[in-house]
Amino acid sequence: MKVMITGGAGFIGRAVVSRLQHLGHQPVIYDRTVDLRDDIVDLSRLGAALRGCDMIIHLAAKVGLGVDLSDLDGYARDNDLGTAVVLRAAAEGSVGRIVLASSMVVYGEGRAGCPQHGLVPVPPRTEQDLAAGRFEARCPECGSDLDPQLVDEDSPADPRNVYAATKVHLEQLSSIWARETGGSALALRYHNVYGPGLPRDTPYAGVAAIFRSALAAGRAPTVFEDGRQRRDFIHVDDVAAATVAALQAPVPAGLTALNIGSGDVTTIGAVADRMAMIMNGPEPVITGQYRLGDVRHITADSSAARRILGWSPRVPLDQGLGDLVAG
């Protein structure tokens, strides 16, 4: 099988390409870090590269929370327009299946329960609460701290930053593409992906990479808020396995969205502690700093991916963090 991978030279892309090669498939990498002419919004060049390909894995994107609103047009260009061009090229090239990198950030704060009112919509946290060190989201009915729950794929989208909004739009565009062409699109909502090769020392780096950079320089990793933010960290090799499995998963025409996570809930503070221990570095410092665009907790139920893809994550967190440090 011949598969185009947009962003195939990136962090997740390299692991996906390796997985495809291991299984005997022929990957076609489309990535401007390999060839500056490989612009994701260049329809003619993308269409030429796509000739003869059976399927597409669309990973190319501007990632991370962003720096400020000066990033807004860059996210819209690379993520929104980029996805639209990929989908148009797929339609014109008669490609019947696309696997797309979505994200758990589409859920915003996810879902949570109140002791009095049960499951309730999670409102945005206020700057007043954050500045006062009250980091938990509060019940819109009574003001009590909410208890975070796992999120399934039927939960509504609630993007809280520009990057999240582009991922929601990616899913909407791919749903329209699938309806118009009769094809199948699988939007994989990746959780916190980490592992060897994780980008670091940029404003868009993941938190695990930021911790590694600090520890490598002999500095204590700094943890925002109180460190109790819940996340699901999943190793890049497990993400690659799920992504490749999605190429041949038995799904109907249309859009199928799947959460891709390890199933193990941990906290940002615990990851910082583990990395400091692995790297024999100084203990993390809890700063109380915050960013309005950050969500407090987001962890999802990934059981549908296990069932539909015939896949399960294999790399435990301690082993994966060791891989990250070594890589």
CSV table of N, CA and C in Angstrom, one decimal, residues 159-241:
chain,number,residue,atom,x,y,z
A,159,PRO,N,-13.8,24.1,22.0
A,159,PRO,CA,-12.4,24.6,21.9
A,159,PRO,C,-12.2,25.8,22.7
A,160,ARG,N,-11.0,25.8,23.5
A,160,ARG,CA,-10.7,27.0,24.3
A,160,ARG,C,-9.5,27.8,23.9
A,161,ASN,N,-8.9,27.4,22.7
A,161,ASN,CA,-7.8,28.2,22.2
A,161,ASN,C,-7.8,28.0,20.7
A,162,VAL,N,-6.9,28.8,20.0
A,162,VAL,CA,-6.9,28.8,18.6
A,162,VAL,C,-6.6,27.5,18.0
A,163,TYR,N,-5.6,26.8,18.5
A,163,TYR,CA,-5.2,25.5,18.0
A,163,TYR,C,-6.3,24.5,18.1
A,164,ALA,N,-7.1,24.5,19.3
A,164,ALA,CA,-8.2,23.6,19.4
A,164,ALA,C,-9.3,23.9,18.4
A,165,ALA,N,-9.5,25.2,18.1
A,165,ALA,CA,-10.5,25.6,17.1
A,165,ALA,C,-10.1,25.0,15.7
A,166,THR,N,-8.9,25.0,15.4
A,166,THR,CA,-8.5,24.5,14.1
A,166,THR,C,-8.7,23.0,14.0
A,167,LYS,N,-8.5,22.3,15.1
A,167,LYS,CA,-8.7,20.9,15.1
A,167,LYS,C,-10.2,20.5,15.0
A,168,VAL,N,-11.1,21.3,15.6
A,168,VAL,CA,-12.5,21.1,15.4
A,168,VAL,C,-12.9,21.4,13.9
A,169,HIS,N,-12.3,22.4,13.3
A,169,HIS,CA,-12.6,22.7,11.9
A,169,HIS,C,-12.0,21.6,11.0
A,170,LEU,N,-10.9,21.0,11.4
A,170,LEU,CA,-10.3,19.9,10.6
A,170,LEU,C,-11.4,18.7,10.6
A,171,GLU,N,-12.0,18.4,11.7
A,171,GLU,CA,-13.0,17.3,11.8
A,171,GLU,C,-14.2,17.7,10.9
A,172,GLN,N,-14.6,19.0,11.0
A,172,GLN,CA,-15.8,19.4,10.3
A,172,GLN,C,-15.6,19.3,8.8
A,173,LEU,N,-14.4,19.8,8.3
A,173,LEU,CA,-14.1,19.7,6.9
A,173,LEU,C,-14.0,18.3,6.4
A,174,SER,N,-13.3,17.4,7.2
A,174,SER,CA,-13.2,16.0,6.8
A,174,SER,C,-14.5,15.3,6.8
A,175,SER,N,-15.5,15.7,7.6
A,175,SER,CA,-16.8,15.1,7.6
A,175,SER,C,-17.5,15.5,6.3
A,176,ILE,N,-17.4,16.7,5.9
A,176,ILE,CA,-18.0,17.2,4.6
A,176,ILE,C,-17.3,16.4,3.4
A,177,TRP,N,-16.0,16.3,3.5
A,177,TRP,CA,-15.3,15.6,2.4
A,177,TRP,C,-15.8,14.2,2.3
A,178,ALA,N,-16.0,13.5,3.4
A,178,ALA,CA,-16.4,12.1,3.4
A,178,ALA,C,-17.9,12.0,2.9
A,179,ARG,N,-18.7,12.9,3.3
A,179,ARG,CA,-20.1,12.9,2.8
A,179,ARG,C,-20.2,13.1,1.3
A,180,GLU,N,-19.4,14.0,0.8
A,180,GLU,CA,-19.4,14.4,-0.6
A,180,GLU,C,-18.8,13.3,-1.5
A,181,THR,N,-17.8,12.6,-1.0
A,181,THR,CA,-17.0,11.7,-1.8
A,181,THR,C,-17.4,10.2,-1.6
A,182,GLY,N,-18.1,10.0,-0.5
A,182,GLY,CA,-18.4,8.6,-0.1
A,182,GLY,C,-17.2,7.9,0.6
A,183,GLY,N,-16.2,8.7,0.9
A,183,GLY,CA,-15.0,8.1,1.5
A,183,GLY,C,-15.1,8.0,3.0
A,184,SER,N,-14.1,7.5,3.7
A,184,SER,CA,-14.0,7.4,5.1
A,184,SER,C,-12.9,8.3,5.7
A,185,ALA,N,-13.2,9.0,6.7
A,185,ALA,CA,-12.2,9.9,7.4
A,185,ALA,C,-12.1,9.4,8.8
A,186,LEU,N,-10.9,9.2,9.3
A,186,LEU,CA,-10.8,8.9,10.8
A,186,LEU,C,-10.0,10.0,11.4
A,187,ALA,N,-10.6,10.7,12.3
A,187,ALA,CA,-10.0,11.8,13.0
A,187,ALA,C,-9.5,11.2,14.4
A,188,LEU,N,-8.2,11.1,14.6
A,188,LEU,CA,-7.6,10.5,15.8
A,188,LEU,C,-7.3,11.7,16.7
A,189,ARG,N,-8.0,11.7,17.9
A,189,ARG,CA,-7.9,12.7,18.9
A,189,ARG,C,-6.7,12.3,19.8
A,190,TYR,N,-5.5,12.6,19.4
A,190,TYR,CA,-4.3,12.3,20.2
A,190,TYR,C,-4.3,13.0,21.5
A,191,HIS,N,-3.8,12.3,22.5
A,191,HIS,CA,-3.6,12.9,23.8
A,191,HIS,C,-2.2,13.5,23.9
A,192,ASN,N,-1.6,13.6,25.0
A,192,ASN,CA,-0.3,14.2,25.2
A,192,ASN,C,0.8,13.3,24.7
A,193,VAL,N,1.2,13.4,23.4
A,193,VAL,CA,2.2,12.5,22.8
A,193,VAL,C,3.6,12.9,23.2
A,194,TYR,N,4.4,11.9,23.6
A,194,TYR,CA,5.8,12.2,24.0
A,194,TYR,C,6.6,11.1,23.5
A,195,GLY,N,7.9,11.2,23.7
A,195,GLY,CA,8.9,10.2,23.3
A,195,GLY,C,10.1,10.7,22.7
A,196,PRO,N,11.0,9.9,22.2
A,196,PRO,CA,12.2,10.4,21.5
A,196,PRO,C,11.9,11.3,20.3
A,197,GLY,N,12.7,12.4,20.3
A,197,GLY,CA,12.4,13.3,19.1
A,197,GLY,C,11.4,14.4,19.4
A,198,LEU,N,10.8,14.4,20.6
A,198,LEU,CA,9.8,15.4,20.9
A,198,LEU,C,10.5,16.8,20.8
A,199,PRO,N,9.9,17.7,20.0
A,199,PRO,CA,10.5,19.0,19.8
A,199,PRO,C,10.6,19.7,21.2
A,200,ARG,N,11.8,20.5,21.3
A,200,ARG,CA,12.0,21.2,22.5
A,200,ARG,C,12.6,22.6,22.2
A,201,ASP,N,12.6,23.4,23.2
A,201,ASP,CA,13.2,24.7,23.1
A,201,ASP,C,12.5,25.6,22.1
A,202,THR,N,11.2,25.4,22.0
A,202,THR,CA,10.4,26.3,21.1
A,202,THR,C,9.2,26.7,22.0
A,203,PRO,N,8.5,27.8,21.6
A,203,PRO,CA,7.3,28.2,22.3
A,203,PRO,C,6.2,27.2,22.2
A,204,TYR,N,6.3,26.3,21.3
A,204,TYR,CA,5.2,25.3,21.0
A,204,TYR,C,5.6,23.9,21.5
A,205,ALA,N,6.6,23.8,22.3
A,205,ALA,CA,7.1,22.5,22.8
A,205,ALA,C,6.1,21.9,23.8
A,206,GLY,N,6.0,20.6,23.8
A,206,GLY,CA,5.2,19.9,24.8
A,206,GLY,C,5.8,20.0,26.2
A,207,VAL,N,5.0,19.9,27.2
A,207,VAL,CA,5.4,20.1,28.6
A,207,VAL,C,6.6,19.1,29.0
A,208,ALA,N,6.5,17.9,28.5
A,208,ALA,CA,7.6,16.9,28.8
A,208,ALA,C,8.9,17.4,28.2
A,209,ALA,N,8.9,17.9,27.0
A,209,ALA,CA,10.1,18.4,26.4
A,209,ALA,C,10.6,19.6,27.2
A,210,ILE,N,9.7,20.5,27.6
A,210,ILE,CA,10.2,21.7,28.4
A,210,ILE,C,10.8,21.2,29.7
A,211,PHE,N,10.3,20.2,30.4
A,211,PHE,CA,10.9,19.7,31.6
A,211,PHE,C,12.3,19.1,31.3
A,212,ARG,N,12.4,18.4,30.2
A,212,ARG,CA,13.7,17.8,29.9
A,212,ARG,C,14.7,18.8,29.6
A,213,SER,N,14.4,19.9,28.9
A,213,SER,CA,15.3,20.9,28.6
A,213,SER,C,15.8,21.6,29.9
A,214,ALA,N,14.9,21.9,30.8
A,214,ALA,CA,15.3,22.5,32.0
A,214,ALA,C,16.2,21.6,32.8
A,215,LEU,N,15.9,20.3,33.0
A,215,LEU,CA,16.7,19.4,33.7
A,215,LEU,C,18.1,19.2,33.1
A,216,ALA,N,18.1,19.1,31.8
A,216,ALA,CA,19.4,19.0,31.1
A,216,ALA,C,20.3,20.1,31.3
A,217,ALA,N,19.7,21.3,31.6
A,217,ALA,CA,20.5,22.5,31.8
A,217,ALA,C,20.8,22.7,33.3
A,218,GLY,N,20.4,21.7,34.1
A,218,GLY,CA,20.6,21.8,35.6
A,218,GLY,C,19.6,22.6,36.3
A,219,ARG,N,18.5,23.0,35.7
A,219,ARG,CA,17.5,23.8,36.3
A,219,ARG,C,16.4,23.0,36.8
A,220,ALA,N,15.7,23.4,37.8
A,220,ALA,CA,14.5,22.8,38.2
A,220,ALA,C,13.4,23.0,37.2
A,221,PRO,N,12.6,21.9,36.9
A,221,PRO,CA,11.5,22.2,36.0
A,221,PRO,C,10.4,23.0,36.7
A,222,THR,N,9.8,23.9,36.0
A,222,THR,CA,8.8,24.8,36.6
A,222,THR,C,7.4,24.3,36.2
A,223,VAL,N,6.5,24.1,37.1
A,223,VAL,CA,5.2,23.6,36.9
A,223,VAL,C,4.1,24.6,37.1
A,224,PHE,N,3.3,24.9,36.1
A,224,PHE,CA,2.2,25.9,36.3
A,224,PHE,C,1.1,25.4,37.2
A,225,GLU,N,0.3,26.4,37.6
A,225,GLU,CA,-0.8,26.2,38.6
A,225,GLU,C,-0.3,25.4,39.8
A,226,ASP,N,-1.0,24.4,40.2
A,226,ASP,CA,-0.5,23.6,41.4
A,226,ASP,C,0.1,22.2,41.0
A,227,GLY,N,0.2,22.0,39.7
A,227,GLY,CA,0.7,20.7,39.3
A,227,GLY,C,-0.3,19.5,39.3
A,228,ARG,N,-1.5,19.8,39.6
A,228,ARG,CA,-2.5,18.7,39.7
A,228,ARG,C,-3.3,18.6,38.5
A,229,GLN,N,-2.9,19.2,37.4
A,229,GLN,CA,-3.7,19.1,36.2
A,229,GLN,C,-3.6,17.7,35.7
A,230,ARG,N,-4.7,17.1,35.3
A,230,ARG,CA,-4.8,15.7,34.9
A,230,ARG,C,-4.6,15.6,33.4
A,231,ARG,N,-3.7,14.7,33.0
A,231,ARG,CA,-3.5,14.4,31.6
A,231,ARG,C,-3.3,12.9,31.3
A,232,ASP,N,-3.3,12.6,30.0
A,232,ASP,CA,-3.0,11.2,29.6
A,232,ASP,C,-1.8,11.3,28.6
A,233,PHE,N,-0.7,10.8,29.1
A,233,PHE,CA,0.5,10.9,28.2
A,233,PHE,C,0.6,9.5,27.5
A,234,ILE,N,0.8,9.6,26.2
A,234,ILE,CA,0.9,8.4,25.3
A,234,ILE,C,2.1,8.5,24.5
A,235,HIS,N,2.9,7.4,24.4
A,235,HIS,CA,4.1,7.3,23.7
A,235,HIS,C,3.9,7.4,22.2
A,236,VAL,N,4.9,8.0,21.6
A,236,VAL,CA,4.8,8.2,20.1
A,236,VAL,C,4.7,6.9,19.4
A,237,ASP,N,5.3,5.9,19.8
A,237,ASP,CA,5.3,4.6,19.1
A,237,ASP,C,3.9,4.0,19.2
A,238,ASP,N,3.2,4.2,20.3
A,238,ASP,CA,1.8,3.7,20.4
A,238,ASP,C,0.9,4.6,19.5
A,239,VAL,N,1.1,5.8,19.4
A,239,VAL,CA,0.3,6.7,18.5
A,239,VAL,C,0.6,6.3,17.1
A,240,ALA,N,1.8,6.0,16.7
A,240,ALA,CA,2.1,5.5,15.4
A,240,ALA,C,1.3,4.2,15.0
A,241,ALA,N,1.3,3.3,16.0
A,241,ALA,CA,0.7,2.0,15.8
A,241,ALA,C,-0.9,2.2,15.6
